[in-house]
Amino acid sequence: MGGKKSNHIKQFLARFKAVHTWQLFLILIPLLFLTATLLRFDHIKMTNLRAAVLQADTEGNDELIAERLNALQEFVFSHIVVNTSETNGVTKVIFGTGPFYLEQQYFRAANAAIEAAESQITDDSNPHGNIYGAVGAICKPLAIANGWSWNSPGYLDCWTSELAKYPASDELDTNLTANVPSTELYRYNYASPIWAPTFAGFAILACLILALIVIVRFVIWFSLRITLLFLKN
């Protein structure tokens, strides 16, 4: 059995040596296109899964968000996902989803914190009553009309200007903002491996092996040509 395997290996190596370098190069070109296509498919799959997460965020379904986040994470962790990310005007290639935010979930949590703070602020000694309730009644309709988010300058300016009308607002301001969650809690960025045992991963491996063989053969051929030139002289 061992002898037969050894003979098969020797036959394969003999046939491989008979293949010309230019033939390997011709094989490498379509293999590169195939690899790029497979990587593209994985990128599209990741994009669709990420879009599904954002759609669930828009719908306000927290259970569905968690389910789709888990599906996105599992896919990214087990596939090679080539992506681009722009930071300060500079675009760079990354492996993974890149940063994305669950904005609507954050706004829901922030608004819930604001409402909870408003309901707790009942200082009877203040002749103006619930200051934040009065300010919210003015600023929230404006926020809806203008599309302002919680941290938009227009929304913050409205709160600042309205609170300034009440002498007791300085004493209560910190109570309102204390429980608003950090935006980092709603920021996600899943990184993928540089190589994974997938169709794209094995295609990349085949490209690397073929490219290495072509380069080695070219270096050997070039070295022999230089050597022959020196010998002739």
Short mmCIF file of C-alpha atoms in Angstrom, two decimals:
data_model
loop_
_atom_site.label_atom_id
_atom_site.label_comp_id
_atom_site.label_asym_id
_atom_site.label_seq_id
_atom_site.Cartn_x
_atom_site.Cartn_y
_atom_site.Cartn_z
CA MET A 1 0.00 0.00 0.00
CA GLY A 2 2.79 2.41 0.95
CA GLY A 3 4.61 1.70 -2.32
CA LYS A 4 1.49 2.40 -4.41
CA LYS A 5 0.90 5.74 -2.66
CA SER A 6 4.52 6.67 -3.19
CA ASN A 7 4.25 5.86 -6.90
CA HIS A 8 1.07 7.92 -7.23
CA ILE A 9 2.77 10.90 -5.58
CA LYS A 10 5.78 10.57 -7.86
CA GLN A 11 3.53 10.40 -10.93
CA PHE A 12 1.64 13.49 -9.82
CA LEU A 13 4.86 15.45 -9.24
CA ALA A 14 6.18 14.36 -12.62
CA ARG A 15 3.03 15.56 -14.34
CA PHE A 16 3.10 18.80 -12.37
CA LYS A 17 6.71 19.48 -13.40
CA ALA A 18 5.67 19.00 -17.02
CA VAL A 19 3.17 21.87 -16.71
CA HIS A 20 4.66 25.09 -18.04
CA THR A 21 4.74 28.26 -15.94
CA TRP A 22 2.57 30.13 -18.43
CA GLN A 23 -0.06 27.39 -18.08
CA LEU A 24 -0.07 27.87 -14.31
CA PHE A 25 -0.47 31.59 -14.86
CA LEU A 26 -3.47 30.98 -17.13
CA ILE A 27 -5.01 28.84 -14.40
CA LEU A 28 -4.30 31.53 -11.80
CA ILE A 29 -6.20 34.30 -13.62
CA PRO A 30 -9.70 32.68 -13.59
CA LEU A 31 -9.00 31.38 -10.08
CA LEU A 32 -8.44 34.97 -8.93
CA PHE A 33 -11.78 36.00 -10.45
CA LEU A 34 -13.49 33.05 -8.76
CA THR A 35 -11.95 34.02 -5.41
CA ALA A 36 -13.06 37.63 -5.81
CA THR A 37 -16.59 36.45 -6.65
CA LEU A 38 -16.78 34.21 -3.59
CA LEU A 39 -15.53 37.04 -1.36
CA ARG A 40 -18.12 39.31 -2.94
CA PHE A 41 -20.89 36.82 -2.13
CA ASP A 42 -19.78 36.72 1.53
CA HIS A 43 -19.71 40.52 1.63
CA ILE A 44 -23.24 40.73 0.21
CA LYS A 45 -24.47 38.14 2.74
CA MET A 46 -22.96 40.17 5.59
CA THR A 47 -24.54 43.38 4.22
CA ASN A 48 -27.96 41.72 4.06
CA LEU A 49 -27.67 40.39 7.61
CA ARG A 50 -26.57 43.81 8.88
CA ALA A 51 -29.47 45.47 7.03
CA ALA A 52 -31.85 42.99 8.69
CA VAL A 53 -30.51 44.08 12.11
CA LEU A 54 -31.08 47.75 11.27
CA GLN A 55 -34.56 46.96 9.98
CA ALA A 56 -35.43 45.23 13.26
CA ASP A 57 -34.07 48.30 15.05
CA THR A 58 -36.40 50.53 13.04
CA GLU A 59 -39.33 48.25 13.88
CA GLY A 60 -38.49 48.49 17.60
CA ASN A 61 -38.46 44.72 18.15
CA ASP A 62 -35.70 44.14 20.72
CA GLU A 63 -36.09 40.34 20.64
CA LEU A 64 -35.73 40.30 16.86
CA ILE A 65 -32.73 42.65 17.10
CA ALA A 66 -30.94 40.22 19.43
CA GLU A 67 -31.75 37.26 17.17
CA ARG A 68 -30.48 38.99 14.03
CA LEU A 69 -27.39 40.33 15.79
CA ASN A 70 -26.55 36.76 16.77
CA ALA A 71 -27.00 35.57 13.16
CA LEU A 72 -24.77 38.39 11.89
CA GLN A 73 -22.11 37.66 14.49
CA GLU A 74 -22.05 33.92 13.73
CA PHE A 75 -21.70 34.54 10.00
CA VAL A 76 -18.95 37.15 10.32
CA PHE A 77 -16.95 35.07 12.80
CA SER A 78 -16.96 32.05 10.46
CA HIS A 79 -16.38 33.73 7.06
CA ILE A 80 -13.86 36.03 5.41
CA VAL A 81 -15.67 39.36 5.11
CA VAL A 82 -13.66 41.98 3.25
CA ASN A 83 -15.06 45.46 3.72
CA THR A 84 -14.06 49.13 3.56
CA SER A 85 -14.31 51.72 6.30
CA GLU A 86 -13.87 55.49 6.12
CA THR A 87 -12.27 57.36 9.03
CA ASN A 88 -11.53 61.08 8.82
CA GLY A 89 -11.82 60.99 5.05
CA VAL A 90 -9.42 58.02 4.71
CA THR A 91 -10.85 54.77 3.30
CA LYS A 92 -9.15 51.56 4.36
CA VAL A 93 -9.77 47.85 3.86
CA ILE A 94 -10.97 45.96 6.93
CA PHE A 95 -12.17 42.47 7.77
CA GLY A 96 -15.67 42.54 9.30
CA THR A 97 -18.81 44.61 9.41
CA GLY A 98 -17.28 47.95 10.26
CA PRO A 99 -18.94 50.05 12.98
CA PHE A 100 -22.72 50.41 12.92
CA TYR A 101 -25.20 51.82 15.43
CA LEU A 102 -28.66 50.85 16.63
CA GLU A 103 -29.83 54.46 16.64
CA GLN A 104 -33.52 53.81 17.16
CA GLN A 105 -32.89 51.50 20.10
CA TYR A 106 -30.70 54.16 21.65
CA PHE A 107 -33.33 56.86 21.12
CA ARG A 108 -35.95 54.63 22.71
CA ALA A 109 -33.73 54.05 25.75
CA ALA A 110 -32.78 57.73 25.99
CA ASN A 111 -36.39 58.87 25.74
CA ALA A 112 -37.41 56.32 28.35
CA ALA A 113 -34.71 57.67 30.69
CA ILE A 114 -35.90 61.22 30.08
CA GLU A 115 -39.52 60.30 30.75
CA ALA A 116 -38.52 58.46 33.92
CA ALA A 117 -36.60 61.51 35.12
CA GLU A 118 -39.47 63.82 34.24
CA SER A 119 -41.94 61.71 36.20
CA GLN A 120 -39.68 61.78 39.27
CA ILE A 121 -39.12 65.53 39.31
CA THR A 122 -42.01 66.82 41.39
CA ASP A 123 -40.63 69.64 43.51
CA ASP A 124 -43.70 71.26 45.05
CA SER A 125 -41.57 74.14 46.34
CA ASN A 126 -40.93 75.22 42.76
CA PRO A 127 -43.73 77.60 41.71
CA HIS A 128 -43.26 76.50 38.12
CA GLY A 129 -44.06 72.85 38.89
CA ASN A 130 -42.49 70.12 36.76
CA ILE A 131 -40.01 72.20 34.77
CA TYR A 132 -38.80 69.37 32.53
CA GLY A 133 -42.32 68.32 31.71
CA ALA A 134 -43.06 71.88 30.55
CA VAL A 135 -39.85 72.09 28.52
CA GLY A 136 -40.45 68.67 26.98
CA ALA A 137 -43.94 69.71 25.93
CA ILE A 138 -42.33 72.51 23.90
CA CYS A 139 -39.18 70.84 22.56
CA LYS A 140 -40.44 67.35 21.74
CA PRO A 141 -42.99 68.54 19.12
CA LEU A 142 -40.25 70.67 17.58
CA ALA A 143 -37.92 67.67 17.53
CA ILE A 144 -40.52 65.57 15.72
CA ALA A 145 -41.29 68.34 13.23
CA ASN A 146 -37.62 68.99 12.44
CA GLY A 147 -36.34 65.41 12.65
CA TRP A 148 -34.06 66.16 15.60
CA SER A 149 -32.51 63.31 17.54
CA TRP A 150 -31.65 63.31 21.25
CA ASN A 151 -28.18 64.75 20.66
CA SER A 152 -29.03 67.12 17.80
CA PRO A 153 -27.87 70.74 18.31
CA GLY A 154 -31.39 72.05 17.66
CA TYR A 155 -32.90 69.82 20.32
CA LEU A 156 -30.22 70.66 22.87
CA ASP A 157 -30.51 74.38 22.11
CA CYS A 158 -34.26 74.21 22.62
CA TRP A 159 -33.84 72.57 26.03
CA THR A 160 -31.12 75.03 27.04
CA SER A 161 -33.10 78.10 26.04
CA GLU A 162 -36.33 76.91 27.65
CA LEU A 163 -34.65 75.81 30.89
CA ALA A 164 -32.99 79.21 31.15
CA LYS A 165 -36.45 80.73 31.64
CA TYR A 166 -36.83 78.93 34.99
CA PRO A 167 -34.72 80.00 38.01
CA ALA A 168 -34.74 76.51 39.54
CA SER A 169 -33.59 74.66 36.41
CA ASP A 170 -29.89 74.61 37.36
CA GLU A 171 -30.64 72.55 40.44
CA LEU A 172 -32.50 69.87 38.52
CA ASP A 173 -30.49 69.56 35.31
CA THR A 174 -28.13 66.79 36.50
CA ASN A 175 -31.04 64.68 37.73
CA LEU A 176 -32.46 64.49 34.23
CA THR A 177 -29.32 63.48 32.37
CA ALA A 178 -27.91 61.04 34.93
CA ASN A 179 -29.61 57.90 33.57
CA VAL A 180 -29.30 58.54 29.82
CA PRO A 181 -27.31 55.57 28.39
CA SER A 182 -24.03 55.94 26.53
CA THR A 183 -24.14 55.67 22.74
CA GLU A 184 -21.25 53.15 22.92
CA LEU A 185 -23.68 50.59 24.32
CA TYR A 186 -25.46 50.64 20.96
CA ARG A 187 -22.36 50.55 18.75
CA TYR A 188 -21.33 47.24 17.15
CA ASN A 189 -18.33 46.20 15.09
CA TYR A 190 -17.81 42.50 14.37
CA ALA A 191 -14.38 41.49 13.02
CA SER A 192 -14.00 38.51 10.72
CA PRO A 193 -10.96 36.20 10.50
CA ILE A 194 -8.35 36.82 7.80
CA TRP A 195 -8.77 33.19 6.74
CA ALA A 196 -11.53 30.66 7.35
CA PRO A 197 -12.23 27.13 6.02
CA THR A 198 -14.86 28.25 3.51
CA PHE A 199 -15.06 28.11 -0.30
CA ALA A 200 -13.55 31.59 -0.43
CA GLY A 201 -10.86 30.59 2.05
CA PHE A 202 -9.75 27.53 0.08
CA ALA A 203 -9.84 29.55 -3.16
CA ILE A 204 -7.53 32.13 -1.56
CA LEU A 205 -5.22 29.33 -0.42
CA ALA A 206 -5.10 27.87 -3.94
CA CYS A 207 -4.31 31.32 -5.39
CA LEU A 208 -1.48 31.83 -2.93
CA ILE A 209 0.04 28.42 -3.66
CA LEU A 210 -0.17 28.90 -7.44
CA ALA A 211 1.18 32.44 -7.22
CA LEU A 212 4.09 31.25 -5.08
CA ILE A 213 4.92 28.47 -7.54
CA VAL A 214 4.81 30.90 -10.48
CA ILE A 215 7.06 33.37 -8.65
CA VAL A 216 9.55 30.66 -7.63
CA ARG A 217 9.68 29.29 -11.16
CA PHE A 218 10.19 32.77 -12.57
CA VAL A 219 12.99 33.50 -10.11
CA ILE A 220 14.69 30.21 -11.00
CA TRP A 221 14.31 30.90 -14.75
CA PHE A 222 15.62 34.44 -14.36
CA SER A 223 18.57 33.25 -12.27
CA LEU A 224 19.47 30.63 -14.88
CA ARG A 225 19.32 33.21 -17.67
CA ILE A 226 21.67 35.52 -15.76
CA THR A 227 24.01 32.63 -15.04
CA LEU A 228 24.11 31.63 -18.72
CA LEU A 229 24.92 35.19 -19.72
CA PHE A 230 27.90 35.26 -17.36
CA LEU A 231 29.09 31.85 -18.59
CA LYS A 232 29.01 33.00 -22.21
CA ASN A 233 31.15 36.00 -21.33
#
